[in-house]
Short mmCIF file of C-alpha atoms and ligand atoms in Angstrom, two decimals:
data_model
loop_
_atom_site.label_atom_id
_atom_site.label_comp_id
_atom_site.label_asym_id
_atom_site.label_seq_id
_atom_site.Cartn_x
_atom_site.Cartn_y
_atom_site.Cartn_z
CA UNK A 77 -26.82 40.92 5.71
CA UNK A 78 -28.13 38.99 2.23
CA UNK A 79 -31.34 38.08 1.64
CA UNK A 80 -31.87 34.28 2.65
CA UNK A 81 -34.61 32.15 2.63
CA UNK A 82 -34.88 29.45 5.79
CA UNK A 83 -35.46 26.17 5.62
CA UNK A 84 -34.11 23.51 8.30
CA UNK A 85 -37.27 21.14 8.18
CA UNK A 86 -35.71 18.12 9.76
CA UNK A 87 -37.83 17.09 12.83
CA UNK A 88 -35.23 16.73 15.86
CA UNK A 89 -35.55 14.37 19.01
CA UNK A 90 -32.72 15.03 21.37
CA UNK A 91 -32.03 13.04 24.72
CA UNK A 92 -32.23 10.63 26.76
CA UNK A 93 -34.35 7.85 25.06
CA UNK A 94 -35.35 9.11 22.20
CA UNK A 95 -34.49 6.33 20.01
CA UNK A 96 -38.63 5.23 21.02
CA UNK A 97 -39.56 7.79 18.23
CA UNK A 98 -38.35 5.55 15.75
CA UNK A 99 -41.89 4.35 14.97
CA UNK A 100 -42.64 7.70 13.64
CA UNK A 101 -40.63 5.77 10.66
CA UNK A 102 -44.01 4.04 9.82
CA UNK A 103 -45.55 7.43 8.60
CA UNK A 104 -43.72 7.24 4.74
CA UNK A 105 -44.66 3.13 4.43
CA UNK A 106 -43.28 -0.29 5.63
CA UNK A 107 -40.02 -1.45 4.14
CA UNK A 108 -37.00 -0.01 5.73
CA UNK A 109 -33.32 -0.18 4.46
CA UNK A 110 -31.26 0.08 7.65
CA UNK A 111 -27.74 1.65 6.74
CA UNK A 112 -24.96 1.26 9.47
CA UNK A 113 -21.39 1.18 9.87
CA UNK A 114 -18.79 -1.29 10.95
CA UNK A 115 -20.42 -2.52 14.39
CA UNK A 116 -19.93 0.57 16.91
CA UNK A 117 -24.20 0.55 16.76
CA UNK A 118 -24.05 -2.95 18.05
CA UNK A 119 -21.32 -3.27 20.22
CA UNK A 120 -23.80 -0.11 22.12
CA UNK A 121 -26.75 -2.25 22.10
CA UNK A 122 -28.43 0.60 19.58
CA UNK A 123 -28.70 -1.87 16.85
CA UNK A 124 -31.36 -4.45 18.95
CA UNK A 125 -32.87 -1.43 20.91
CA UNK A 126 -33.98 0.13 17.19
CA UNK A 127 -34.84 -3.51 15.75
CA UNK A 128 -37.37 -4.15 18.58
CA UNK A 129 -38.60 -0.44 17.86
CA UNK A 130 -38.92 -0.82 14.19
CA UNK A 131 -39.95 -4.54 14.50
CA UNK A 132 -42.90 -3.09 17.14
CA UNK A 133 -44.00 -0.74 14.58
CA UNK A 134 -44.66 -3.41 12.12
CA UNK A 135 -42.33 -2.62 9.79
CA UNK A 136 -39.59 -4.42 7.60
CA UNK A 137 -36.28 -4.05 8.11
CA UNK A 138 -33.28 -4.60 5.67
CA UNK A 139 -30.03 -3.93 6.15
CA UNK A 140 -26.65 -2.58 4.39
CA UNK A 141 -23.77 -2.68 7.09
CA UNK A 142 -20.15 -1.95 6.79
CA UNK A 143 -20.23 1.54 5.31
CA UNK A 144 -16.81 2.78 5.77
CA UNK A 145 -15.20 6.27 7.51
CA UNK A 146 -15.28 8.33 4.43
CA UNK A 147 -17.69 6.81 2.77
CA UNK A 148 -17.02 4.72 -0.70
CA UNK A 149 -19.65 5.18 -3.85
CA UNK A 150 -19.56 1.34 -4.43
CA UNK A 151 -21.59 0.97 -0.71
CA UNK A 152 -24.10 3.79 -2.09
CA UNK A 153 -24.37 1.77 -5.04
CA UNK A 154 -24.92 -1.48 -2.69
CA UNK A 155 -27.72 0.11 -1.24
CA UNK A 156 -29.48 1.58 -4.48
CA UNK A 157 -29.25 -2.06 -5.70
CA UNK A 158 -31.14 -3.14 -2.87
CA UNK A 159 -34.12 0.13 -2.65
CA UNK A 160 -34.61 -0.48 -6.65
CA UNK A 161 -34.95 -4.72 -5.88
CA UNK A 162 -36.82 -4.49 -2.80
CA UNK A 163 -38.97 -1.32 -3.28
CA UNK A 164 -37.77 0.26 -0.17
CA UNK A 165 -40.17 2.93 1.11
CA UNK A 166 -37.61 5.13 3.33
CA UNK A 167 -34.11 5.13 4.21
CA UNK A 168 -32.89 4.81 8.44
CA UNK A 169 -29.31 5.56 9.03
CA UNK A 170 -27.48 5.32 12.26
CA UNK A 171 -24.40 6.31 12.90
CA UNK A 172 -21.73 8.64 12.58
CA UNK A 173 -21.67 11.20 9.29
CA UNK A 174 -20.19 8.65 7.02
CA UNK A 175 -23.50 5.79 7.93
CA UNK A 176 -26.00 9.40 7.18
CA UNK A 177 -23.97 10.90 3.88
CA UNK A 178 -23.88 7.19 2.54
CA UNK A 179 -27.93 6.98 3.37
CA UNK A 180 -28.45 9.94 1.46
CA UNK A 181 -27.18 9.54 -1.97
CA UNK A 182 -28.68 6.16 -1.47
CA UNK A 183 -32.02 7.80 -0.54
CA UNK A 184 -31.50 10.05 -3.54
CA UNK A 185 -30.05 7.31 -5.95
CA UNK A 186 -33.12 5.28 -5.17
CA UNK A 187 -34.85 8.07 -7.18
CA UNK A 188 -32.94 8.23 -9.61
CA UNK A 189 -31.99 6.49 -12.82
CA UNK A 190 -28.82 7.97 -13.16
CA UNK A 191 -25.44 5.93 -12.02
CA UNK A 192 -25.43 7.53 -8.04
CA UNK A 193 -21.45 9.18 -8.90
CA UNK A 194 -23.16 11.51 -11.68
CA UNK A 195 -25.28 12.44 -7.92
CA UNK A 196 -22.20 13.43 -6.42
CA UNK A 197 -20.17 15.35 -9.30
CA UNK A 198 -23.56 16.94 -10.52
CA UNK A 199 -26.20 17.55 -7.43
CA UNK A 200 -28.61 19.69 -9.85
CA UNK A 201 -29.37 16.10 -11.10
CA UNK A 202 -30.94 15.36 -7.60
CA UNK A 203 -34.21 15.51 -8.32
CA UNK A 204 -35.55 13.09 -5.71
CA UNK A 205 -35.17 11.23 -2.68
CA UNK A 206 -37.10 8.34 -0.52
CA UNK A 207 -37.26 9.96 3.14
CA UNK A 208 -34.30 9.44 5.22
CA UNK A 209 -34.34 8.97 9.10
CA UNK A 210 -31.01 8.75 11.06
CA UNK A 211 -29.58 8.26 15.03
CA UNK A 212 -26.64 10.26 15.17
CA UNK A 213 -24.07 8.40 17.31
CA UNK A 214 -20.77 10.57 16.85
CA UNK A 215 -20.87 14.58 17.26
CA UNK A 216 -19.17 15.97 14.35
CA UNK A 217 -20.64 16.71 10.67
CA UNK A 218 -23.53 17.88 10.92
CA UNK A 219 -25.20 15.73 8.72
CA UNK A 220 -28.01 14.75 10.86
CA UNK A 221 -29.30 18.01 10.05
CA UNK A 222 -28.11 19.47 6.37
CA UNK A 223 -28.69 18.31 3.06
CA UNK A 224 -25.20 17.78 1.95
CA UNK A 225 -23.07 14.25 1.85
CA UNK A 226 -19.89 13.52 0.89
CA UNK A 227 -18.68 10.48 -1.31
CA UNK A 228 -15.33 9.30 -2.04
CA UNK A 229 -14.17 6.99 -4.99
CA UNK A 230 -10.73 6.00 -3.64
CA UNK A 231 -9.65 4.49 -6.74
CA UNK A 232 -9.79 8.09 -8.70
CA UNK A 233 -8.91 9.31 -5.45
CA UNK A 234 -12.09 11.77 -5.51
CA UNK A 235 -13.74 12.63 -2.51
CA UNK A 236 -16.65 15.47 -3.38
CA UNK A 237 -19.81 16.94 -1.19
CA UNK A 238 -23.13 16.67 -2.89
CA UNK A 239 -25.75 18.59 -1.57
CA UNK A 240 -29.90 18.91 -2.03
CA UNK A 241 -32.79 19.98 -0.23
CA UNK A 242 -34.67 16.21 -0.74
CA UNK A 243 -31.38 15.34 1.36
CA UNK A 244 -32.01 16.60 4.38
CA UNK A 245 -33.33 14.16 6.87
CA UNK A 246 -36.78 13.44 7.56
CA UNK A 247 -35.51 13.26 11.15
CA UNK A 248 -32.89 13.10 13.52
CA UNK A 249 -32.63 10.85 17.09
CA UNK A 250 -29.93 12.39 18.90
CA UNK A 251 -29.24 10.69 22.16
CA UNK A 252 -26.09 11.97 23.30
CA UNK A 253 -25.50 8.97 25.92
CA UNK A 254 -25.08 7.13 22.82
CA UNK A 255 -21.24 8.89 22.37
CA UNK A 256 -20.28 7.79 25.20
CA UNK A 257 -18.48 4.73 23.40
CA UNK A 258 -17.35 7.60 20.44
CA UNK A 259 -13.33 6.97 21.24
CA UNK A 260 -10.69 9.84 22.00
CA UNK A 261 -9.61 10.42 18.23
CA UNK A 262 -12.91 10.53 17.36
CA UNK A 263 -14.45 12.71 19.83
CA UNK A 264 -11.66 15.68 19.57
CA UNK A 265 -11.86 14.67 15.07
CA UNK A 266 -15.54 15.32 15.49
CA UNK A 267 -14.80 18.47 17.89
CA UNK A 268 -12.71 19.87 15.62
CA UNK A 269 -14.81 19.16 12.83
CA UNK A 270 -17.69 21.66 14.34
CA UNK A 271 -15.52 24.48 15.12
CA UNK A 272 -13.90 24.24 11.22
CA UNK A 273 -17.73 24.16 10.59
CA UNK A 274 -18.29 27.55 12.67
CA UNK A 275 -15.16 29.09 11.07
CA UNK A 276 -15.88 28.13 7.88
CA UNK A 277 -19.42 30.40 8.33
CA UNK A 278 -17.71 33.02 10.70
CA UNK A 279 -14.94 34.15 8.65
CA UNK A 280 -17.22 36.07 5.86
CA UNK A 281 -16.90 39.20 4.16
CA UNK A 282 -20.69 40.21 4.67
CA UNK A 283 -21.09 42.46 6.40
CA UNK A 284 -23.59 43.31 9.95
CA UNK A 285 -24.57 39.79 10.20
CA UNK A 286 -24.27 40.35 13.96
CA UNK A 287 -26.89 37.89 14.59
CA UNK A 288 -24.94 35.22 12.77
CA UNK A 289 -21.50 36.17 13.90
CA UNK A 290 -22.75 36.04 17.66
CA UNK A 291 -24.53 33.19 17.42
CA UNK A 292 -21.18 31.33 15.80
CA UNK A 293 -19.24 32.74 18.72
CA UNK A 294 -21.54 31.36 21.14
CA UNK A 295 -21.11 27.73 19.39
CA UNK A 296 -17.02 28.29 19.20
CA UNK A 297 -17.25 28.70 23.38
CA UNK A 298 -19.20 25.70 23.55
CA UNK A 299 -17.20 23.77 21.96
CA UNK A 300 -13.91 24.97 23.31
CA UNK A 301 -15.18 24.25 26.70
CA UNK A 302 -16.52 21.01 26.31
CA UNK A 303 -14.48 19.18 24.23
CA UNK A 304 -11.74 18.91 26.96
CA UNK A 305 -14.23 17.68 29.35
CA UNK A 306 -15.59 15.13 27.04
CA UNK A 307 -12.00 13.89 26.23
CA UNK A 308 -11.38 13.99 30.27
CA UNK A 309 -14.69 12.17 30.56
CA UNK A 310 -16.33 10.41 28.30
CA UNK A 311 -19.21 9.96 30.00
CA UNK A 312 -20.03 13.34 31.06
CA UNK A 313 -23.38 14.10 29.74
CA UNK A 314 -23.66 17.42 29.31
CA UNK A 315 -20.29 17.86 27.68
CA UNK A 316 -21.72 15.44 25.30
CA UNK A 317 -24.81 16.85 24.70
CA UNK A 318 -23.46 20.42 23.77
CA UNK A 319 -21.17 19.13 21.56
CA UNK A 320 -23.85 17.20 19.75
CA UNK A 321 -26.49 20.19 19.70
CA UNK A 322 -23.58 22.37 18.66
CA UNK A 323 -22.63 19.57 16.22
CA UNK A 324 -26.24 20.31 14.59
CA UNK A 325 -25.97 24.29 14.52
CA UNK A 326 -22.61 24.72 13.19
CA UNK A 327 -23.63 24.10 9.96
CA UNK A 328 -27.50 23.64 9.32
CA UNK A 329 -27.84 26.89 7.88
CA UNK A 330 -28.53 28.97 11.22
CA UNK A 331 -24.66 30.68 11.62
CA UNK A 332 -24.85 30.48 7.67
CA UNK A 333 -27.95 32.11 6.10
CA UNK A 334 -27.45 35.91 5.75
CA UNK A 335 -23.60 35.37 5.52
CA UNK A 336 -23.02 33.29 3.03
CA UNK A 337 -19.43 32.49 2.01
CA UNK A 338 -17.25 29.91 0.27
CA UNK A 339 -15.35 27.52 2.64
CA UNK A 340 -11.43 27.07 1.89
CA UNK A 341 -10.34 24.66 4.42
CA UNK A 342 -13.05 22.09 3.84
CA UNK A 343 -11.98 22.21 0.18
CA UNK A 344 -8.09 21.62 1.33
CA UNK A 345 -8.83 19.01 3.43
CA UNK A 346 -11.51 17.03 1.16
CA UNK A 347 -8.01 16.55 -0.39
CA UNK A 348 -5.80 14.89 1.71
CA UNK A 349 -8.48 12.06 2.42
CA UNK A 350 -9.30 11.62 -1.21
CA UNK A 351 -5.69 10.96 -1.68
CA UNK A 352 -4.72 9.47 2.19
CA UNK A 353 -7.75 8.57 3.47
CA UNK A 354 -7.29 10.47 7.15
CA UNK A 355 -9.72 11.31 9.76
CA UNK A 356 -11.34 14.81 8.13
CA UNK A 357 -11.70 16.39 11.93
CA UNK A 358 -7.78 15.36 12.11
CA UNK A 359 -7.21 17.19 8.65
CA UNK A 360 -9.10 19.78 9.73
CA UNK A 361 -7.31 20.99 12.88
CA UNK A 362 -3.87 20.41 11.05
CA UNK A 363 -4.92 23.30 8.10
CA UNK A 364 -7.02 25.76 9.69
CA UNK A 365 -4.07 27.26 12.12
CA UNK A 366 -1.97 27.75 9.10
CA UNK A 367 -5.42 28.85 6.64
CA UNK A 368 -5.28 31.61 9.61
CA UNK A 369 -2.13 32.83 9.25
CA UNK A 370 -2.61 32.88 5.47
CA UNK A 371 -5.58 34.58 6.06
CA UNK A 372 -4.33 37.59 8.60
CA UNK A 373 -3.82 40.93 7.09
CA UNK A 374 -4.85 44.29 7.58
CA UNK A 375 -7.99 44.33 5.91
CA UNK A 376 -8.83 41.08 8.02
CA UNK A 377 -7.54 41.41 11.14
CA UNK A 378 -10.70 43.22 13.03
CA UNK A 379 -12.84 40.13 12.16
CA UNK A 380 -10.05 37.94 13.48
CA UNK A 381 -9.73 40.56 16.67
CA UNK A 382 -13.42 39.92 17.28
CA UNK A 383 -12.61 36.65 17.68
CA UNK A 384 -9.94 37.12 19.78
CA UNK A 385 -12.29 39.26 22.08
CA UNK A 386 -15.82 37.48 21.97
CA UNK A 387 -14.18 33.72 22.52
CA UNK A 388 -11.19 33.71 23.68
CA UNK A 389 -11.42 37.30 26.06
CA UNK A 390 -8.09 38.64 24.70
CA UNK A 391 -7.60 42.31 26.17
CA UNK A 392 -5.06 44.20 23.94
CA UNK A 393 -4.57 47.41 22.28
CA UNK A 394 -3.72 46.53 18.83
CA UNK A 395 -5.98 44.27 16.40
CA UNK A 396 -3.11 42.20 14.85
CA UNK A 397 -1.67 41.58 18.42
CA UNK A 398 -5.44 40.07 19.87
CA UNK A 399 -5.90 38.07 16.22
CA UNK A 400 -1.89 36.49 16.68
CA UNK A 401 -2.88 35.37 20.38
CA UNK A 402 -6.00 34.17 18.94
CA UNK A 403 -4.27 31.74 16.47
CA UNK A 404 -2.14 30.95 18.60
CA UNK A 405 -4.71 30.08 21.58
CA UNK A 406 -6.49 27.76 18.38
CA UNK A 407 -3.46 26.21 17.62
CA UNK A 408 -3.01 25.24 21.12
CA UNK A 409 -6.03 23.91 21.48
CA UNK A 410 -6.26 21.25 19.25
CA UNK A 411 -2.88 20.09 20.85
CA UNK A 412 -4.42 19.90 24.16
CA UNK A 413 -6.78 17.81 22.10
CA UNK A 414 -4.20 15.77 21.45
CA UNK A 415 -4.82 16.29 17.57
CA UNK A 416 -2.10 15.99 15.29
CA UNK A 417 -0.06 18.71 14.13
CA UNK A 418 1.32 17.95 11.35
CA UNK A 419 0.68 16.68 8.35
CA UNK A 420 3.89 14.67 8.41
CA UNK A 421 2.06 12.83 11.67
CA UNK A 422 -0.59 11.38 9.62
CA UNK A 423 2.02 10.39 6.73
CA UNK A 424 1.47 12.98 3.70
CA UNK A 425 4.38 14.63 2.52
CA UNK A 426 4.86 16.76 -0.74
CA UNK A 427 4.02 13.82 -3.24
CA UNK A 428 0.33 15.49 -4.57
CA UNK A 429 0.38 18.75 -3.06
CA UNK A 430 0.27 20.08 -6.91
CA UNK A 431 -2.74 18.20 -8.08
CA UNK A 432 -4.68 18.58 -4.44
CA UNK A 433 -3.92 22.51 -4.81
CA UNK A 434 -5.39 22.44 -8.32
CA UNK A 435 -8.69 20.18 -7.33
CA UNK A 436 -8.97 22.48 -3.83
CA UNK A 437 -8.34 25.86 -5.58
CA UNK A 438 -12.24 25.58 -7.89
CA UNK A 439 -13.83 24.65 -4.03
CA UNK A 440 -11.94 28.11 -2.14
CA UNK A 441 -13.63 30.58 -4.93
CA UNK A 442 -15.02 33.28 -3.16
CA UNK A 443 -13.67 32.55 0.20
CA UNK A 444 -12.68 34.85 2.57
CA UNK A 445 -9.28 35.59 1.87
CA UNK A 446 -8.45 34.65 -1.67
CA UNK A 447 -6.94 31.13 -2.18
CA UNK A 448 -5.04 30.82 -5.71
CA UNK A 449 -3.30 27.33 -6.02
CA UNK A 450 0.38 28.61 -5.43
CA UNK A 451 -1.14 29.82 -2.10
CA UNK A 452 -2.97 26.95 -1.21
CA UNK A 453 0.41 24.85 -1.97
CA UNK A 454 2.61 27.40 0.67
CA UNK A 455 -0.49 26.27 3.40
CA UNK A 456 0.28 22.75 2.52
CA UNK A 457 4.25 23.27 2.82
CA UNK A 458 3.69 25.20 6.27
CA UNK A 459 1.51 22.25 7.50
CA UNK A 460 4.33 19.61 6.96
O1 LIG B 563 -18.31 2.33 11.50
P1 LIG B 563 -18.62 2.28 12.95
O2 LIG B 563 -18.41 0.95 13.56
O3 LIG B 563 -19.97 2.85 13.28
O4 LIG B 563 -17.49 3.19 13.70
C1 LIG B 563 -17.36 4.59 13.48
C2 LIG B 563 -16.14 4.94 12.63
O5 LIG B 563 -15.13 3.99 12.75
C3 LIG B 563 -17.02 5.23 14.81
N1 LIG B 563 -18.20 5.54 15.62
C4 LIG B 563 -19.31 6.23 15.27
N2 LIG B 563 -20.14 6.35 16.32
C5 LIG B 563 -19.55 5.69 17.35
C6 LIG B 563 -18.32 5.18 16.91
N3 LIG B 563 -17.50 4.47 17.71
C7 LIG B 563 -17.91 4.26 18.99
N4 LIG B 563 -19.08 4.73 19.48
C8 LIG B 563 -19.92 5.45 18.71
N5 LIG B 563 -21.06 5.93 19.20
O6 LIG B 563 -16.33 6.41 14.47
C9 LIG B 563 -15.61 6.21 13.27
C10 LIG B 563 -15.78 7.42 12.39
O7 LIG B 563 -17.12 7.56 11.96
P2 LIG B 563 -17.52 8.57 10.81
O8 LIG B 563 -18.99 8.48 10.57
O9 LIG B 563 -16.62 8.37 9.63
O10 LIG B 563 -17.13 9.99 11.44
P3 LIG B 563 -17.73 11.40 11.21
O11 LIG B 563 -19.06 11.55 11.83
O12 LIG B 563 -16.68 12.34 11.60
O13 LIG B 563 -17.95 11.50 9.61
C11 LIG B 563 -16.89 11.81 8.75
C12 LIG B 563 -17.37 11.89 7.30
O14 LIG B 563 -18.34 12.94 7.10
C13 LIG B 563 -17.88 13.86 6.08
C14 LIG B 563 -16.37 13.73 6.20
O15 LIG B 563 -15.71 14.21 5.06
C15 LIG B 563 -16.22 12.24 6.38
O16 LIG B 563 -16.35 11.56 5.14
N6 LIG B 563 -18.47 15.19 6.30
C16 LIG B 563 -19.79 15.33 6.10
C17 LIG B 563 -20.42 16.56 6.17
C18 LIG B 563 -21.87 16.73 5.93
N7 LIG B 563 -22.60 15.72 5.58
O17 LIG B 563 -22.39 17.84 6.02
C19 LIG B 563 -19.67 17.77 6.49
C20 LIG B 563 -18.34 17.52 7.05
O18 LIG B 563 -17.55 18.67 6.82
C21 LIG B 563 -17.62 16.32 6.52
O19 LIG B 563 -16.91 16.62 5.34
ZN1 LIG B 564 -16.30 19.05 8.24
#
């Protein structure tokens, strides 16, 4: 195991009704910039139920809405423009990952007198940020909990993760009644999006991280149990509220710290929505079947028998035969998710896989299994 130092210091409400703790907001001043999305918050009645909260509190309230799924830099700009004007005191995003990695290059670009892009492409120059609050409404990134966001600027078609430690929310709300609304794409995207997470952290070369490694398996069950029933019912509570708890732990450093690797299908997929602009959970469960079969060889296949045996309770002989079943089993999940397949499905074909290989191969160094570019462009071809 490395040496790691721990730090998840974002304060955490989770249940039924939290959303009343968002007068704590009144501890770092008075002026709030509210950051949302395209309506979900309203249409769910959490937009007036926070209002009256903040408006109880005594505090001001404005407001940037319509922050897109994958989030654009000219909306971060938007609501820099508006902290700088109106000498916000703290940042409250609700919503899915896009409405919290939007409110935190804002929170950081409010700090900062450099144009918020340089943010994004250089997160050393981070040096900053006004205290940002969010109510997660949509089970997936794992933003409500990390210090990392990620920004695209369509027209370059760039999409990059920024990451800092002034990032990482002040606090979270997570009320999982409030994905009940989250739709069926979005709720097996944002499934599939925590068990890349996992994955990503699992598959490392360090060595007797046990802790870690069981831990991660213990979040892959989770979430391979309950997605189905969330998709089967959306209302379901405690379906929802292990997928949103497990939405938090796949990636807030717990599974991570100790065990530290480079992620590779992250990387790969960061691609196809900078250039296509697809649903990342939907990118996500289209590469990592074929990143596994990439990624199975001798030297790797007790790591991918182990997780053959811990999640899935494959019985064989043989390594290679448990970690084959194992893919396969993965694979045929996110089918029964009714995720695509394909990356034909979701309309890419061969057009950029050169330049996406070349951007994606600088992300994959020090991955698990070596990613050069020519390799990265065979996972590509294998995924059409
Ligand atoms: O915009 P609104 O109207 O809110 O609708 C959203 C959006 O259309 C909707 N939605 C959210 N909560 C809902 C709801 N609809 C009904 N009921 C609710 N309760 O869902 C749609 C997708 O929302 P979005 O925030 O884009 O989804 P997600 O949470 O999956 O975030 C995806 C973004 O996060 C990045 C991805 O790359 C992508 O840009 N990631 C961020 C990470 C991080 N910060 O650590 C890590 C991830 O790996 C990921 O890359
Ligand atoms: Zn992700």
């Amino acid at each position: 195991m490395n040496n790691f130092t721990y730090s998840i210091p974002t304060k955490v409400h989770f249940g039924k009704g939290q959303i009343a703790h968002l007068d704590e907001l009144k501890d770092s001043g008075n002026k709030v910039l509210l950051v949302y999305g395209g309506g979900s918050i309203k249409r769910a009645g959490i937009y007036d139920r926070a209002l009256e909260i903040l408006q109880e509190a005594g505090l001001t309230v404005l407001e940037l809405s319509g922050v897109e799924p994958n989030p654009r830099i000219e909306s971060v700009r938007k609501g820099v423009e508006i902290c700088k004007k109106e000498k916000i005191d703290m940042i409250l995003s609700i919503g899915g990952g896009s409405v919290i990695d939007c409110g935190k290059v804002i929170a950081a670009g409010a700090c900062s007198e450099e144009d918020p892009w340089e943010l994004v492409l250089h997160p050393e120059k981070i040096k900053a940020a006004l205290p940002l609050y969010c109510v997660l409404t949509l089970a997936a990134t794992g933003s409500e909990m990390d210090g990392a966001a990620v920004i695209s600027d369509l027209e370059k078609q760039e999409k990059w993760v920024t990451a800092s430690e002034y990032m990482k929310p002040v606090m979270a709300v997570m009320d999982p009644e409030y994905t009940f609304s989250v739709s069926r794409k979005q709720t097996a995207a944002g499934t599939a999006d925590i068990i890349s997470h996992i994955f990503e952290n699992y598959f490392t070369n360090v060595k007797a991280a046990d802790v870690q490694a069981r831990f991660a398996e213990g979040l892959l069950k989770t979430c391979f149990h309950y997605g189905p029933v969330a998709l089967k019912n959306p209302e379901d509570y405690d379906a929802r509220a292990n997928l949103m708890w497990a939405s938090s732990m796949a990636i807030n450093g717990l599974i991570q710290y100790g065990a530290e690797v480079a992620w590779c299908v992250h990387p790969m997929e960061h691609e196809l929505s900078a250039f296509y602009d697809i649903t990342h959970g939907e990118g996500l469960a289209i590469l990592t079947p074929h990143w596994m079969e990439f990624a199975l060889n001798e030297n790797t296949a007790d790591k991918f028998a182990d997780y053959g045996r811990n999640v899935w309770g494959i019985q064989a002989e043989d390594n290679m035969e448990i970690s084959r079943e194992a893919i396969r089993r993965t694979k045929e999940f996110f089918k029964e998710m009714g995720l695509p397949a394909t990356l034909t499905e979701v309309g890419i074909n061969r057009t950029y896989f050169d330049i996406m290989a070349e951007k994606a191969e600088a992300g994959c160094q020090g991955s698990f299994v070596e990613l050069k570019k020519e390799d990265i462009i065979s996972i590509f071809e294998n995924a059409l």
